[in-house]
CSV table of C-alpha atoms and ligand atoms in Angstrom, one decimal:
chain,number,residue,atom,x,y,z
Z,1,MET,CA,-21.7,-85.1,16.7
Z,2,ASN,CA,-23.9,-82.7,15.0
Z,3,ARG,CA,-26.2,-85.4,14.0
Z,4,ARG,CA,-27.2,-86.0,17.6
Z,5,LEU,CA,-28.3,-82.3,18.1
Z,6,PRO,CA,-31.9,-81.1,17.4
Z,7,GLY,CA,-32.4,-79.4,14.0
Z,8,THR,CA,-32.2,-75.7,15.0
Z,9,LEU,CA,-29.2,-76.3,17.3
Z,10,ARG,CA,-27.5,-78.3,14.5
Z,11,ASN,CA,-27.9,-75.4,12.1
Z,12,CYS,CA,-26.6,-73.0,14.7
Z,13,SER,CA,-23.6,-75.1,15.3
Z,14,ARG,CA,-22.9,-75.3,11.5
Z,15,LEU,CA,-23.3,-71.5,11.2
Z,16,LEU,CA,-21.0,-71.0,14.0
Z,17,HIS,CA,-18.5,-73.4,12.6
Z,18,ASP,CA,-18.8,-71.8,9.1
Z,19,ALA,CA,-18.3,-68.3,10.6
Z,20,THR,CA,-15.2,-69.4,12.5
Z,21,LEU,CA,-13.9,-71.2,9.5
Z,22,THR,CA,-14.5,-68.2,7.2
Z,23,ARG,CA,-12.8,-65.9,9.7
Z,24,PHE,CA,-9.9,-68.3,10.0
Z,25,LEU,CA,-9.6,-68.6,6.2
Z,26,SER,CA,-9.9,-64.8,5.7
Z,27,THR,CA,-7.2,-64.0,8.2
Z,28,THR,CA,-4.8,-66.9,7.8
Z,29,PRO,CA,-3.7,-66.2,4.2
Z,30,LYS,CA,-2.8,-62.7,5.3
Z,31,LEU,CA,-0.7,-64.0,8.2
Z,32,PHE,CA,1.2,-66.5,6.2
Z,33,GLU,CA,0.9,-65.0,2.7
Z,34,ARG,CA,3.7,-65.7,0.3
Z,35,GLN,CA,4.4,-63.3,-2.5
Z,36,GLU,CA,6.8,-63.6,-5.4
Z,37,CYS,CA,8.3,-61.1,-7.7
Z,38,GLN,CA,11.1,-60.6,-10.1
Z,39,VAL,CA,12.4,-57.5,-8.4
Z,40,LEU,CA,11.6,-56.3,-4.9
Z,41,VAL,CA,12.3,-52.7,-4.2
Z,42,VAL,CA,12.4,-52.0,-0.5
Z,43,GLY,CA,11.6,-48.3,0.1
Z,44,GLY,CA,9.5,-45.9,-1.9
Z,45,GLY,CA,11.5,-42.7,-1.4
Z,46,THR,CA,13.6,-41.0,-4.0
Z,47,GLY,CA,15.8,-43.9,-5.0
Z,48,GLY,CA,13.2,-46.6,-4.6
Z,49,CYS,CA,10.5,-44.8,-6.6
Z,50,ALA,CA,12.9,-43.9,-9.4
Z,51,MET,CA,14.1,-47.5,-9.6
Z,52,ALA,CA,10.6,-48.9,-9.5
Z,53,ALA,CA,9.6,-46.6,-12.4
Z,54,LYS,CA,12.6,-47.6,-14.5
Z,55,LEU,CA,12.3,-51.3,-13.8
Z,56,SER,CA,8.5,-51.7,-14.1
Z,57,SER,CA,8.5,-49.8,-17.3
Z,58,ARG,CA,11.1,-52.2,-18.8
Z,59,LEU,CA,9.9,-55.5,-17.2
Z,60,GLY,CA,6.2,-54.9,-17.5
Z,61,SER,CA,3.3,-55.1,-15.1
Z,62,ASN,CA,3.4,-57.0,-11.8
Z,63,LYS,CA,7.1,-58.0,-12.0
Z,64,VAL,CA,8.1,-55.4,-9.4
Z,65,ILE,CA,6.9,-55.1,-5.9
Z,66,VAL,CA,7.6,-51.9,-3.8
Z,67,LEU,CA,7.6,-52.4,-0.1
Z,68,GLU,CA,6.9,-49.0,1.6
Z,69,PRO,CA,4.8,-48.3,4.7
Z,70,GLU,CA,4.3,-44.6,4.4
Z,71,GLU,CA,1.2,-42.9,3.0
Z,72,LYS,CA,3.0,-39.8,1.8
Z,73,HIS,CA,6.1,-39.3,-0.3
Z,74,TYR,CA,8.0,-36.1,0.7
Z,75,TYR,CA,10.2,-34.1,-1.6
Z,76,GLN,CA,12.8,-33.6,1.2
Z,77,PRO,CA,15.0,-31.1,-0.6
Z,78,MET,CA,12.2,-28.6,0.0
Z,79,PHE,CA,12.5,-28.8,3.7
Z,80,THR,CA,15.1,-26.0,4.0
Z,81,LEU,CA,12.8,-23.7,2.1
Z,82,ILE,CA,9.9,-24.6,4.3
Z,83,GLY,CA,12.1,-23.7,7.3
Z,84,GLY,CA,12.6,-20.3,5.8
Z,85,GLY,CA,8.9,-19.8,5.1
Z,86,MET,CA,9.5,-19.9,1.3
Z,87,LYS,CA,7.3,-23.0,0.8
Z,88,ARG,CA,4.6,-24.7,2.8
Z,89,LEU,CA,4.7,-28.4,4.0
Z,90,GLU,CA,1.6,-29.2,1.8
Z,91,GLN,CA,3.7,-28.3,-1.2
Z,92,SER,CA,6.4,-30.9,-0.4
Z,93,TYR,CA,4.5,-34.2,-0.6
Z,94,ARG,CA,2.2,-36.3,-2.8
Z,95,LYS,CA,0.3,-39.4,-2.0
Z,96,MET,CA,2.6,-42.4,-2.2
Z,97,GLY,CA,0.0,-44.3,-4.3
Z,98,ASP,CA,0.1,-41.4,-6.9
Z,99,VAL,CA,3.9,-41.3,-7.0
Z,100,LEU,CA,4.7,-45.0,-7.3
Z,101,PRO,CA,4.5,-46.4,-10.8
Z,102,LYS,CA,1.2,-48.1,-11.7
Z,103,LYS,CA,3.0,-51.1,-13.2
Z,104,ALA,CA,4.6,-51.9,-9.9
Z,105,ARG,CA,2.6,-53.5,-7.0
Z,106,TRP,CA,2.8,-51.5,-3.8
Z,107,ILE,CA,2.6,-53.4,-0.5
Z,108,GLN,CA,2.0,-50.8,2.2
Z,109,GLU,CA,4.0,-52.5,4.9
Z,110,SER,CA,7.5,-52.3,6.2
Z,111,ALA,CA,10.4,-54.8,6.0
Z,112,LEU,CA,10.8,-56.8,9.2
Z,113,ASN,CA,13.6,-59.2,8.2
Z,114,PHE,CA,16.0,-59.7,5.3
Z,115,ASP,CA,17.1,-63.3,4.4
Z,116,PRO,CA,19.4,-62.8,1.5
Z,117,ASP,CA,20.4,-66.5,1.5
Z,118,LYS,CA,16.8,-67.5,0.8
Z,119,ASN,CA,16.0,-64.4,-1.3
Z,120,GLU,CA,13.2,-63.5,1.0
Z,121,VAL,CA,12.0,-60.5,2.9
Z,122,SER,CA,9.4,-60.8,5.6
Z,123,THR,CA,7.0,-57.9,6.3
Z,124,SER,CA,5.2,-56.2,9.2
Z,125,GLY,CA,1.9,-57.6,7.8
Z,126,GLY,CA,3.1,-61.2,8.1
Z,127,LYS,CA,4.0,-61.7,4.4
Z,128,THR,CA,7.0,-63.3,3.0
Z,129,ILE,CA,8.2,-61.9,-0.3
Z,130,LYS,CA,10.4,-64.0,-2.4
Z,131,TYR,CA,12.4,-62.2,-5.0
Z,132,ASP,CA,14.9,-62.9,-7.8
Z,133,PHE,CA,16.5,-59.5,-7.4
Z,134,LEU,CA,16.5,-57.0,-4.6
Z,135,VAL,CA,17.0,-53.2,-4.6
Z,136,ILE,CA,17.5,-51.7,-1.1
Z,137,ALA,CA,16.4,-48.1,-1.0
Z,138,THR,CA,15.3,-47.6,2.6
Z,139,GLY,CA,17.2,-44.4,3.2
Z,140,MET,CA,18.5,-43.5,6.7
Z,141,GLN,CA,16.7,-43.2,10.0
Z,142,LEU,CA,16.6,-40.0,12.1
Z,143,LYS,CA,17.7,-40.5,15.7
Z,144,TYR,CA,16.6,-37.5,17.6
Z,145,GLU,CA,16.3,-39.6,20.7
Z,146,LYS,CA,20.1,-40.1,20.8
Z,147,ILE,CA,20.5,-36.6,22.2
Z,148,PRO,CA,19.1,-36.3,25.8
Z,149,GLY,CA,16.4,-33.6,26.1
Z,150,LEU,CA,16.0,-33.1,22.4
Z,151,VAL,CA,12.7,-34.9,21.7
Z,152,GLU,CA,11.2,-33.2,24.8
Z,153,ALA,CA,12.5,-29.8,23.5
Z,154,LEU,CA,11.2,-30.3,20.0
Z,155,GLU,CA,7.7,-31.4,21.2
Z,156,ALA,CA,7.1,-29.0,24.1
Z,157,PRO,CA,5.5,-25.7,23.1
Z,158,LYS,CA,7.5,-22.5,23.1
Z,159,THR,CA,11.0,-24.0,23.6
Z,160,ASN,CA,12.2,-22.5,20.3
Z,161,VAL,CA,14.0,-25.7,19.4
Z,162,CYS,CA,13.4,-26.9,15.9
Z,163,SER,CA,14.6,-29.1,13.0
Z,164,ILE,CA,14.0,-29.1,9.3
Z,165,TYR,CA,14.9,-32.8,8.9
Z,166,SER,CA,11.6,-34.4,9.9
Z,167,PRO,CA,8.1,-33.7,8.3
Z,168,LYS,CA,6.9,-33.8,11.9
Z,169,TYR,CA,9.0,-30.8,13.0
Z,170,VAL,CA,9.9,-28.8,9.9
Z,171,ASP,CA,6.7,-26.8,10.0
Z,172,ASN,CA,7.8,-25.3,13.3
Z,173,VAL,CA,11.1,-23.9,12.1
Z,174,TYR,CA,9.7,-20.7,10.6
Z,175,GLY,CA,7.7,-20.2,13.8
Z,176,CYS,CA,11.0,-20.3,15.7
Z,177,LEU,CA,12.6,-17.7,13.5
Z,178,ARG,CA,9.6,-15.5,13.9
Z,179,ASN,CA,9.8,-15.9,17.7
Z,180,THR,CA,13.4,-15.0,17.9
Z,181,TYR,CA,14.3,-11.3,18.6
Z,182,ARG,CA,17.6,-11.4,20.4
Z,183,GLY,CA,20.3,-13.8,21.8
Z,184,ASN,CA,22.0,-16.8,20.3
Z,185,ALA,CA,20.5,-18.6,17.3
Z,186,ILE,CA,22.5,-21.9,17.3
Z,187,PHE,CA,22.6,-24.3,14.4
Z,188,THR,CA,24.1,-27.8,14.8
Z,189,PHE,CA,25.6,-30.6,12.7
Z,190,PRO,CA,25.9,-34.1,14.4
Z,191,HIS,CA,29.0,-36.4,14.7
Z,192,CYS,CA,28.0,-39.0,12.1
Z,193,PRO,CA,27.2,-39.3,8.4
Z,194,ILE,CA,24.0,-37.6,7.5
Z,195,LYS,CA,21.8,-37.0,4.4
Z,196,CYS,CA,22.1,-33.6,2.7
Z,197,ALA,CA,25.2,-32.4,4.6
Z,198,GLY,CA,24.7,-28.8,3.4
Z,199,ALA,CA,21.2,-28.4,5.0
Z,200,PRO,CA,22.4,-27.7,8.6
Z,201,GLN,CA,24.3,-24.6,7.3
Z,202,LYS,CA,21.8,-23.6,4.6
Z,203,ILE,CA,19.1,-23.0,7.3
Z,204,ALA,CA,21.7,-20.9,9.2
Z,205,TYR,CA,22.2,-18.6,6.2
Z,206,ILE,CA,18.5,-18.4,5.6
Z,207,ALA,CA,17.9,-17.5,9.3
Z,208,GLU,CA,20.6,-14.8,9.1
Z,209,HIS,CA,18.9,-13.2,6.1
Z,210,TYR,CA,15.5,-13.4,7.8
Z,211,PHE,CA,16.8,-11.6,10.9
Z,212,ARG,CA,18.4,-8.9,8.7
Z,213,LYS,CA,15.2,-8.4,6.7
Z,214,MET,CA,13.3,-8.1,10.0
Z,215,SER,CA,15.8,-5.5,11.4
Z,216,ARG,CA,16.7,-7.9,14.3
Z,217,ARG,CA,20.1,-8.9,13.1
Z,218,ASP,CA,22.0,-6.6,15.5
Z,219,ASN,CA,20.4,-8.3,18.4
Z,220,VAL,CA,20.8,-11.9,17.3
Z,221,ASN,CA,24.1,-13.9,17.2
Z,222,ILE,CA,24.2,-16.6,14.6
Z,223,ILE,CA,26.3,-19.6,15.5
Z,224,TYR,CA,26.9,-22.6,13.4
Z,225,ASN,CA,28.4,-25.5,15.5
Z,226,THR,CA,29.5,-28.4,13.3
Z,227,SER,CA,31.1,-31.7,14.3
Z,228,LEU,CA,33.1,-31.7,11.1
Z,229,PRO,CA,36.7,-30.4,11.0
Z,230,VAL,CA,35.8,-28.3,7.9
Z,231,ILE,CA,32.9,-26.1,6.8
Z,232,PHE,CA,32.4,-28.2,3.7
Z,233,GLY,CA,34.2,-31.2,2.2
Z,234,VAL,CA,35.1,-29.7,-1.2
Z,235,LYS,CA,37.8,-27.0,-0.9
Z,236,GLN,CA,36.5,-24.8,-3.7
Z,237,TYR,CA,33.0,-24.5,-2.1
Z,238,ALA,CA,34.5,-24.4,1.5
Z,239,ASP,CA,36.5,-21.3,0.5
Z,240,ALA,CA,33.3,-19.7,-0.8
Z,241,LEU,CA,31.3,-20.6,2.2
Z,242,TRP,CA,33.9,-19.3,4.7
Z,243,LYS,CA,33.7,-15.9,2.8
Z,244,VAL,CA,29.8,-16.0,3.1
Z,245,ALA,CA,30.0,-16.8,6.8
Z,246,LYS,CA,32.6,-14.0,7.4
Z,247,LYS,CA,30.7,-11.4,5.3
Z,248,ARG,CA,27.5,-12.2,7.2
Z,249,ASN,CA,29.1,-12.3,10.6
Z,250,ILE,CA,28.1,-15.9,11.3
Z,251,THR,CA,30.3,-17.6,13.9
Z,252,VAL,CA,31.4,-21.0,12.7
Z,253,ASN,CA,32.8,-23.4,15.3
Z,254,LEU,CA,34.3,-26.6,14.0
Z,255,SER,CA,34.5,-30.0,15.8
Z,256,ARG,CA,31.6,-29.0,18.1
Z,257,ASN,CA,29.1,-31.8,18.8
Z,258,LEU,CA,25.7,-31.3,20.5
Z,259,VAL,CA,25.4,-33.8,23.3
Z,260,GLU,CA,22.4,-32.5,25.3
Z,261,VAL,CA,19.6,-30.0,25.3
Z,262,ARG,CA,18.1,-28.6,28.5
Z,263,PRO,CA,15.0,-26.8,27.3
Z,264,GLN,CA,14.0,-25.7,30.8
Z,265,ASP,CA,17.1,-23.5,30.9
Z,266,SER,CA,17.4,-22.9,27.1
Z,267,VAL,CA,20.9,-24.4,27.3
Z,268,ALA,CA,22.6,-26.6,24.7
Z,269,VAL,CA,25.6,-28.7,25.8
Z,270,PHE,CA,28.4,-29.4,23.3
Z,271,GLU,CA,31.6,-31.4,23.3
Z,272,ASP,CA,34.8,-30.2,21.7
Z,273,LEU,CA,35.8,-33.1,19.5
Z,274,ALA,CA,39.3,-31.6,19.1
Z,275,LYS,CA,39.8,-31.8,22.9
Z,276,PRO,CA,38.3,-35.1,24.1
Z,277,GLY,CA,36.4,-34.8,27.4
Z,278,GLU,CA,35.8,-31.0,27.1
Z,279,ARG,CA,32.2,-29.9,27.3
Z,280,TYR,CA,30.7,-26.5,27.4
Z,281,GLU,CA,27.3,-25.0,27.7
Z,282,GLU,CA,25.8,-22.4,25.5
Z,283,GLY,CA,22.5,-20.5,26.1
Z,284,TYR,CA,20.2,-20.1,23.1
Z,285,SER,CA,17.1,-18.2,22.2
Z,286,MET,CA,16.7,-20.5,19.2
Z,287,LEU,CA,18.2,-23.9,18.5
Z,288,HIS,CA,18.1,-25.6,15.2
Z,289,VAL,CA,19.2,-29.3,15.4
Z,290,CYS,CA,20.3,-31.7,12.7
Z,291,PRO,CA,19.7,-35.1,14.3
Z,292,PRO,CA,22.1,-38.0,14.4
Z,293,MET,CA,21.2,-40.5,11.7
Z,294,THR,CA,21.9,-44.2,11.2
Z,295,ALA,CA,21.1,-46.9,8.6
Z,296,PRO,CA,17.7,-48.4,9.4
Z,297,ASP,CA,17.9,-51.1,12.1
Z,298,VAL,CA,16.2,-53.7,9.9
Z,299,ILE,CA,19.2,-53.5,7.5
Z,300,ALA,CA,21.9,-53.0,10.1
Z,301,ASN,CA,20.6,-56.2,11.9
Z,302,CYS,CA,21.2,-58.3,8.8
Z,303,LYS,CA,24.9,-58.7,9.2
Z,304,PRO,CA,25.7,-60.5,5.8
Z,305,LEU,CA,24.1,-57.5,4.0
Z,306,VAL,CA,25.9,-54.6,5.6
Z,307,ASN,CA,29.3,-53.1,6.4
Z,308,GLU,CA,30.5,-52.3,9.9
Z,309,ALA,CA,28.5,-49.0,10.0
Z,310,GLY,CA,25.3,-50.8,9.0
Z,311,PHE,CA,25.0,-49.6,5.4
Z,312,VAL,CA,24.4,-52.0,2.5
Z,313,ASN,CA,27.7,-53.4,1.5
Z,314,VAL,CA,27.8,-52.6,-2.3
Z,315,ASP,CA,30.6,-52.0,-4.7
Z,316,GLN,CA,31.0,-48.2,-4.9
Z,317,ALA,CA,31.1,-48.2,-8.7
Z,318,THR,CA,28.6,-50.9,-9.7
Z,319,LEU,CA,26.3,-50.5,-6.7
Z,320,GLN,CA,26.0,-54.3,-6.7
Z,321,HIS,CA,26.2,-56.1,-3.4
Z,322,LYS,CA,29.7,-57.5,-2.7
Z,323,LYS,CA,28.5,-60.9,-1.7
Z,324,TYR,CA,24.9,-61.3,-3.1
Z,325,SER,CA,25.0,-60.5,-6.8
Z,326,ASN,CA,21.2,-60.3,-7.0
Z,327,VAL,CA,21.2,-57.4,-4.5
Z,328,PHE,CA,21.7,-53.7,-5.3
Z,329,ALA,CA,21.4,-50.6,-3.2
Z,330,ILE,CA,20.6,-47.0,-4.1
Z,331,GLY,CA,20.6,-43.8,-2.1
Z,332,ASP,CA,21.3,-43.1,1.5
Z,333,SER,CA,21.3,-46.7,2.8
Z,334,ALA,CA,24.2,-47.7,0.5
Z,335,SER,CA,27.7,-48.0,1.8
Z,336,THR,CA,29.1,-45.8,-1.0
Z,337,PRO,CA,31.2,-42.8,0.3
Z,338,ASN,CA,29.3,-40.2,-1.7
Z,339,SER,CA,27.4,-37.2,-0.3
Z,340,LYS,CA,23.8,-38.4,0.4
Z,341,THR,CA,21.6,-36.3,-1.7
Z,342,ALA,CA,18.6,-36.7,-4.2
Z,343,ALA,CA,21.0,-35.8,-7.0
Z,344,ALA,CA,23.3,-38.6,-6.0
Z,345,ALA,CA,20.4,-41.1,-6.1
Z,346,ALA,CA,19.5,-39.6,-9.6
Z,347,ALA,CA,23.0,-40.3,-10.9
Z,348,GLN,CA,23.0,-43.8,-9.3
Z,349,SER,CA,19.7,-44.8,-10.8
Z,350,PRO,CA,20.9,-45.6,-14.4
Z,351,VAL,CA,23.8,-47.5,-13.0
Z,352,VAL,CA,21.7,-49.7,-10.8
Z,353,PHE,CA,19.2,-50.1,-13.6
Z,354,LYS,CA,21.7,-51.1,-16.3
Z,355,ASN,CA,23.7,-53.4,-14.0
Z,356,LEU,CA,20.6,-55.1,-12.7
Z,357,MET,CA,19.3,-55.7,-16.2
Z,358,ALA,CA,22.7,-57.1,-17.2
Z,359,THR,CA,22.6,-59.4,-14.2
Z,360,ILE,CA,19.1,-60.6,-15.1
Z,361,LYS,CA,20.5,-61.5,-18.6
Z,362,GLY,CA,23.4,-63.4,-16.9
Z,363,ARG,CA,26.0,-60.8,-17.8
Z,364,PRO,CA,28.3,-58.7,-15.5
Z,365,GLY,CA,27.1,-55.2,-14.9
Z,366,LYS,CA,29.7,-52.8,-16.2
Z,367,GLU,CA,28.2,-49.4,-15.5
Z,368,ALA,CA,30.1,-47.3,-12.9
Z,369,TYR,CA,28.9,-44.6,-10.6
Z,370,ASP,CA,31.5,-41.9,-10.1
Z,371,GLY,CA,30.2,-40.6,-6.7
Z,372,TYR,CA,28.4,-37.6,-8.3
Z,373,ALA,CA,26.4,-35.6,-5.8
Z,374,SER,CA,25.1,-32.1,-5.9
Z,375,CYS,CA,24.1,-29.7,-3.1
Z,376,PRO,CA,22.3,-26.5,-3.9
Z,377,LEU,CA,23.7,-24.4,-0.9
Z,378,VAL,CA,20.9,-21.9,-0.5
Z,379,THR,CA,22.5,-18.8,1.2
Z,380,GLY,CA,19.4,-16.7,1.8
Z,381,TYR,CA,16.1,-15.7,0.2
Z,382,SER,CA,17.5,-15.2,-3.3
Z,383,THR,CA,21.0,-16.7,-3.6
Z,384,CYS,CA,22.5,-20.2,-4.0
Z,385,ILE,CA,25.9,-21.8,-4.5
Z,386,LEU,CA,25.4,-25.0,-6.6
Z,387,ALA,CA,28.0,-27.5,-5.4
Z,388,GLU,CA,28.6,-30.5,-7.6
Z,389,PHE,CA,31.4,-33.0,-7.0
Z,390,ASP,CA,32.4,-36.7,-7.2
Z,391,TYR,CA,34.0,-39.3,-5.0
Z,392,ASN,CA,37.3,-37.5,-5.2
Z,393,LEU,CA,35.7,-34.3,-3.9
Z,394,THR,CA,36.6,-32.8,-7.3
Z,395,PRO,CA,34.0,-30.2,-8.6
Z,396,VAL,CA,32.0,-31.6,-11.5
Z,397,GLU,CA,30.0,-28.6,-12.6
Z,398,THR,CA,27.1,-28.6,-15.0
Z,399,PHE,CA,26.9,-24.9,-15.9
Z,400,PRO,CA,29.4,-22.9,-17.9
Z,401,PHE,CA,30.0,-20.4,-15.1
Z,402,ASP,CA,31.7,-20.3,-11.7
Z,403,GLN,CA,29.2,-22.2,-9.5
Z,404,ALA,CA,31.1,-21.3,-6.3
Z,405,LYS,CA,29.6,-17.8,-6.6
Z,406,GLU,CA,26.3,-17.0,-5.0
Z,407,ARG,CA,23.7,-16.7,-7.8
Z,408,TYR,CA,20.0,-15.8,-8.2
Z,409,SER,CA,19.7,-18.2,-11.2
Z,410,MET,CA,20.8,-21.2,-9.1
Z,411,PHE,CA,18.3,-20.1,-6.4
Z,412,ILE,CA,15.4,-20.1,-8.9
Z,413,MET,CA,16.7,-23.5,-10.2
Z,414,LYS,CA,16.5,-24.9,-6.7
Z,415,LYS,CA,13.2,-23.3,-5.6
Z,416,THR,CA,11.2,-23.5,-8.8
Z,417,PHE,CA,12.7,-25.9,-11.4
Z,418,MET,CA,14.0,-28.8,-9.2
Z,419,PRO,CA,10.6,-29.8,-7.7
Z,420,ILE,CA,9.2,-30.0,-11.3
Z,421,LEU,CA,12.1,-32.0,-12.5
Z,422,TYR,CA,11.8,-34.3,-9.5
Z,423,TRP,CA,8.1,-35.0,-9.8
Z,424,GLU,CA,7.7,-35.0,-13.5
Z,425,LEU,CA,11.0,-36.6,-14.6
Z,426,MET,CA,12.8,-38.4,-11.8
Z,427,MET,CA,9.8,-40.0,-10.2
Z,428,ARG,CA,8.8,-41.4,-13.6
Z,429,GLY,CA,12.3,-42.8,-14.1
Z,430,HIS,CA,13.4,-40.2,-16.7
Z,431,TRP,CA,16.1,-38.3,-14.8
Z,432,ASN,CA,19.6,-39.7,-14.5
Z,433,GLY,CA,21.3,-36.6,-13.1
Z,434,PRO,CA,22.8,-33.8,-15.2
Z,435,ALA,CA,25.6,-35.7,-16.9
Z,436,THR,CA,24.1,-35.4,-20.4
Z,437,MET,CA,23.3,-31.7,-19.8
Z,438,ARG,CA,26.8,-31.1,-18.6
Z,439,LYS,CA,28.3,-32.6,-21.8
Z,440,VAL,CA,26.0,-30.4,-23.9
Z,441,LEU,CA,26.8,-27.3,-21.9
Z,442,SER,CA,30.5,-28.0,-21.9
Z,443,ILE,CA,30.6,-26.5,-25.4
Z,444,LEU,CA,30.0,-23.1,-23.8
Z,445,LYS,CA,32.7,-23.5,-21.2
Z,446,PRO,CA,35.9,-21.5,-21.5
Z,447,LYS,CA,38.7,-23.9,-22.4
Z,448,SER,CA,40.5,-23.8,-19.0
Z,449,LYS,CA,37.3,-24.8,-17.2
Z,450,LYS,CA,36.5,-27.9,-19.4
U,1,UQ1,C1,19.6,-33.1,-9.3
U,1,UQ1,O1,19.8,-33.9,-10.1
U,1,UQ1,C2,18.7,-33.4,-8.2
U,1,UQ1,O2,18.0,-34.5,-8.2
U,1,UQ1,C3,16.8,-34.6,-8.7
U,1,UQ1,C4,18.5,-32.4,-7.2
U,1,UQ1,O3,17.7,-32.7,-6.2
U,1,UQ1,C5,16.5,-32.2,-6.1
U,1,UQ1,C6,19.2,-31.2,-7.2
U,1,UQ1,O4,19.1,-30.4,-6.3
U,1,UQ1,C7,20.2,-30.9,-8.3
U,1,UQ1,C8,20.9,-29.6,-8.2
U,1,UQ1,C9,20.4,-31.9,-9.3
U,1,UQ1,C10,21.4,-31.6,-10.4
U,1,UQ1,C11,20.7,-31.0,-11.5
U,1,UQ1,C12,21.2,-30.0,-12.3
U,1,UQ1,C13,20.4,-29.5,-13.4
U,1,UQ1,C14,22.5,-29.4,-12.0
C-alpha cells in the first residue's frame, strides 16, 4: 500500500508506523514481562530485608528478587519514641534502595496475585515473576477505616486524635500531648491480633510521664482501654505492669473495644466485650488509637496459602508452608502464634534461612523457631521493662538480672543501641536475635534463674 503513495507521504507513513511500533514494543514487554528467580521475597520490611540479605549473600547476585512498592523503609520500633517527642520521624527511615541488599534485585511494585500451584506472583506493574522458592514477608495492614469516624478524626486538624502506628500519623502524636492540658487522655487496643502488642500501653506510660513533667498531671486522667482480658499475656510482666499502672494512677479497663469516634463531640464509643451488646461513651481531650489490623488482602485472598484468619499457613516450628514446601513466611504475615515484633522476625530469620537452604538441597528443614519475641516496654522518658518470652509465654531472658523491673539500662538499649543493631546488623543479615548472647550471659546468672 505504501508503494502507491508519493515519496514524502510514504516516508511519513513509515515514520508513523515505526513510531507506533517502537511505542508498542517499548510498552508491551513491561505489560507482559516475565521474570524468573531462584528466591522471591515478597516484602522489603524487617523480615523481608533480613531474609534477602542472608539469601543473596549465600546464593550470589541476581538469584533473589525483592518485591516491595515502598520508597522508604521505616524502623517501626522507633514510633513510640517519636510519639513521646524523643526521636523525630526523619530518624526512623532510610531509602529502601539503600537498605535492600545490592546482590538482590528490587522490583518496586506490589504483589497483585499469588499462584502457588504455578510458582508465580503477578505484580502491579504487569509482571509475572516465576520463582523456585517464595518467602512471604508482607507484614500486616492497618485498618483505621474499620472504626467509623476514626480516619476523619485523624486527618482533621485540632481533633487531638492520634496514632503512633502509621508513619502518616505518628508525627502528630507529640503535638496531641502538647495540646492536652486537662480531661481524659484515652489509649486504646483493638479486638484483633496486632503487631507490637506492647505499644498501645507504652505510649500511655510515656504520656503519663509527659503530663507529670509538664505539671499537668493533676488535671489529666490517663485511661488505657484494652480489648484484651489481661494487661499483658505473660504473667511475670503483667504483674509488673499492673504495679506500674497503679503507682502512676493510670486507669486500666480490660475487655473494652473502641467501636466509633465522634470527633465533633470529642466522644469515643466503646463496647464491653465481657458484656455483649453493652456500649458506653467516653469524652476525651486526647485519644490515642491503635488501629485494627489484618493480614494483607492479597495474601488473605489466596485461600490455599492461608489459614482461616488470612495468615500464611506455615508450620510454627519450621516456618515452612504446610502445603507448599517451597514457600516460607517470616514476620507478621505468618500464622505462627508468637507476639509480632521485630525481635521475633530476627529470631525467625536463621530458621527460615537454614530450612530454605536445606529444601534447596532436597533435604528436610530441621531448624525450629521456639516462638521467641521481645518487647521493650518503655514506661516513660527513662525506664523500660524488657519482656522476652516464647510460644509458651514463658520468660526467656537475655540479661542476668530481673527484667520485669523498670530499668534505665534497658531504656538506653531500646533508644540508642537497638536502632544501630537493626540497621547495621539485622538489615545486613547478621542478627539472629539474642539467643547466642543469652547463652554467653547465662554464665553470670544466679543458679536459680538459669
Ligand atoms: C531484638 O532482637 C530486636 O530486633 C532487632 C528488637 O527490635 C528492635 C528489640 O527491641 C530487642 C529487644 C531485641 C532483642 C535483643 C536483645 C539484645 C535482648
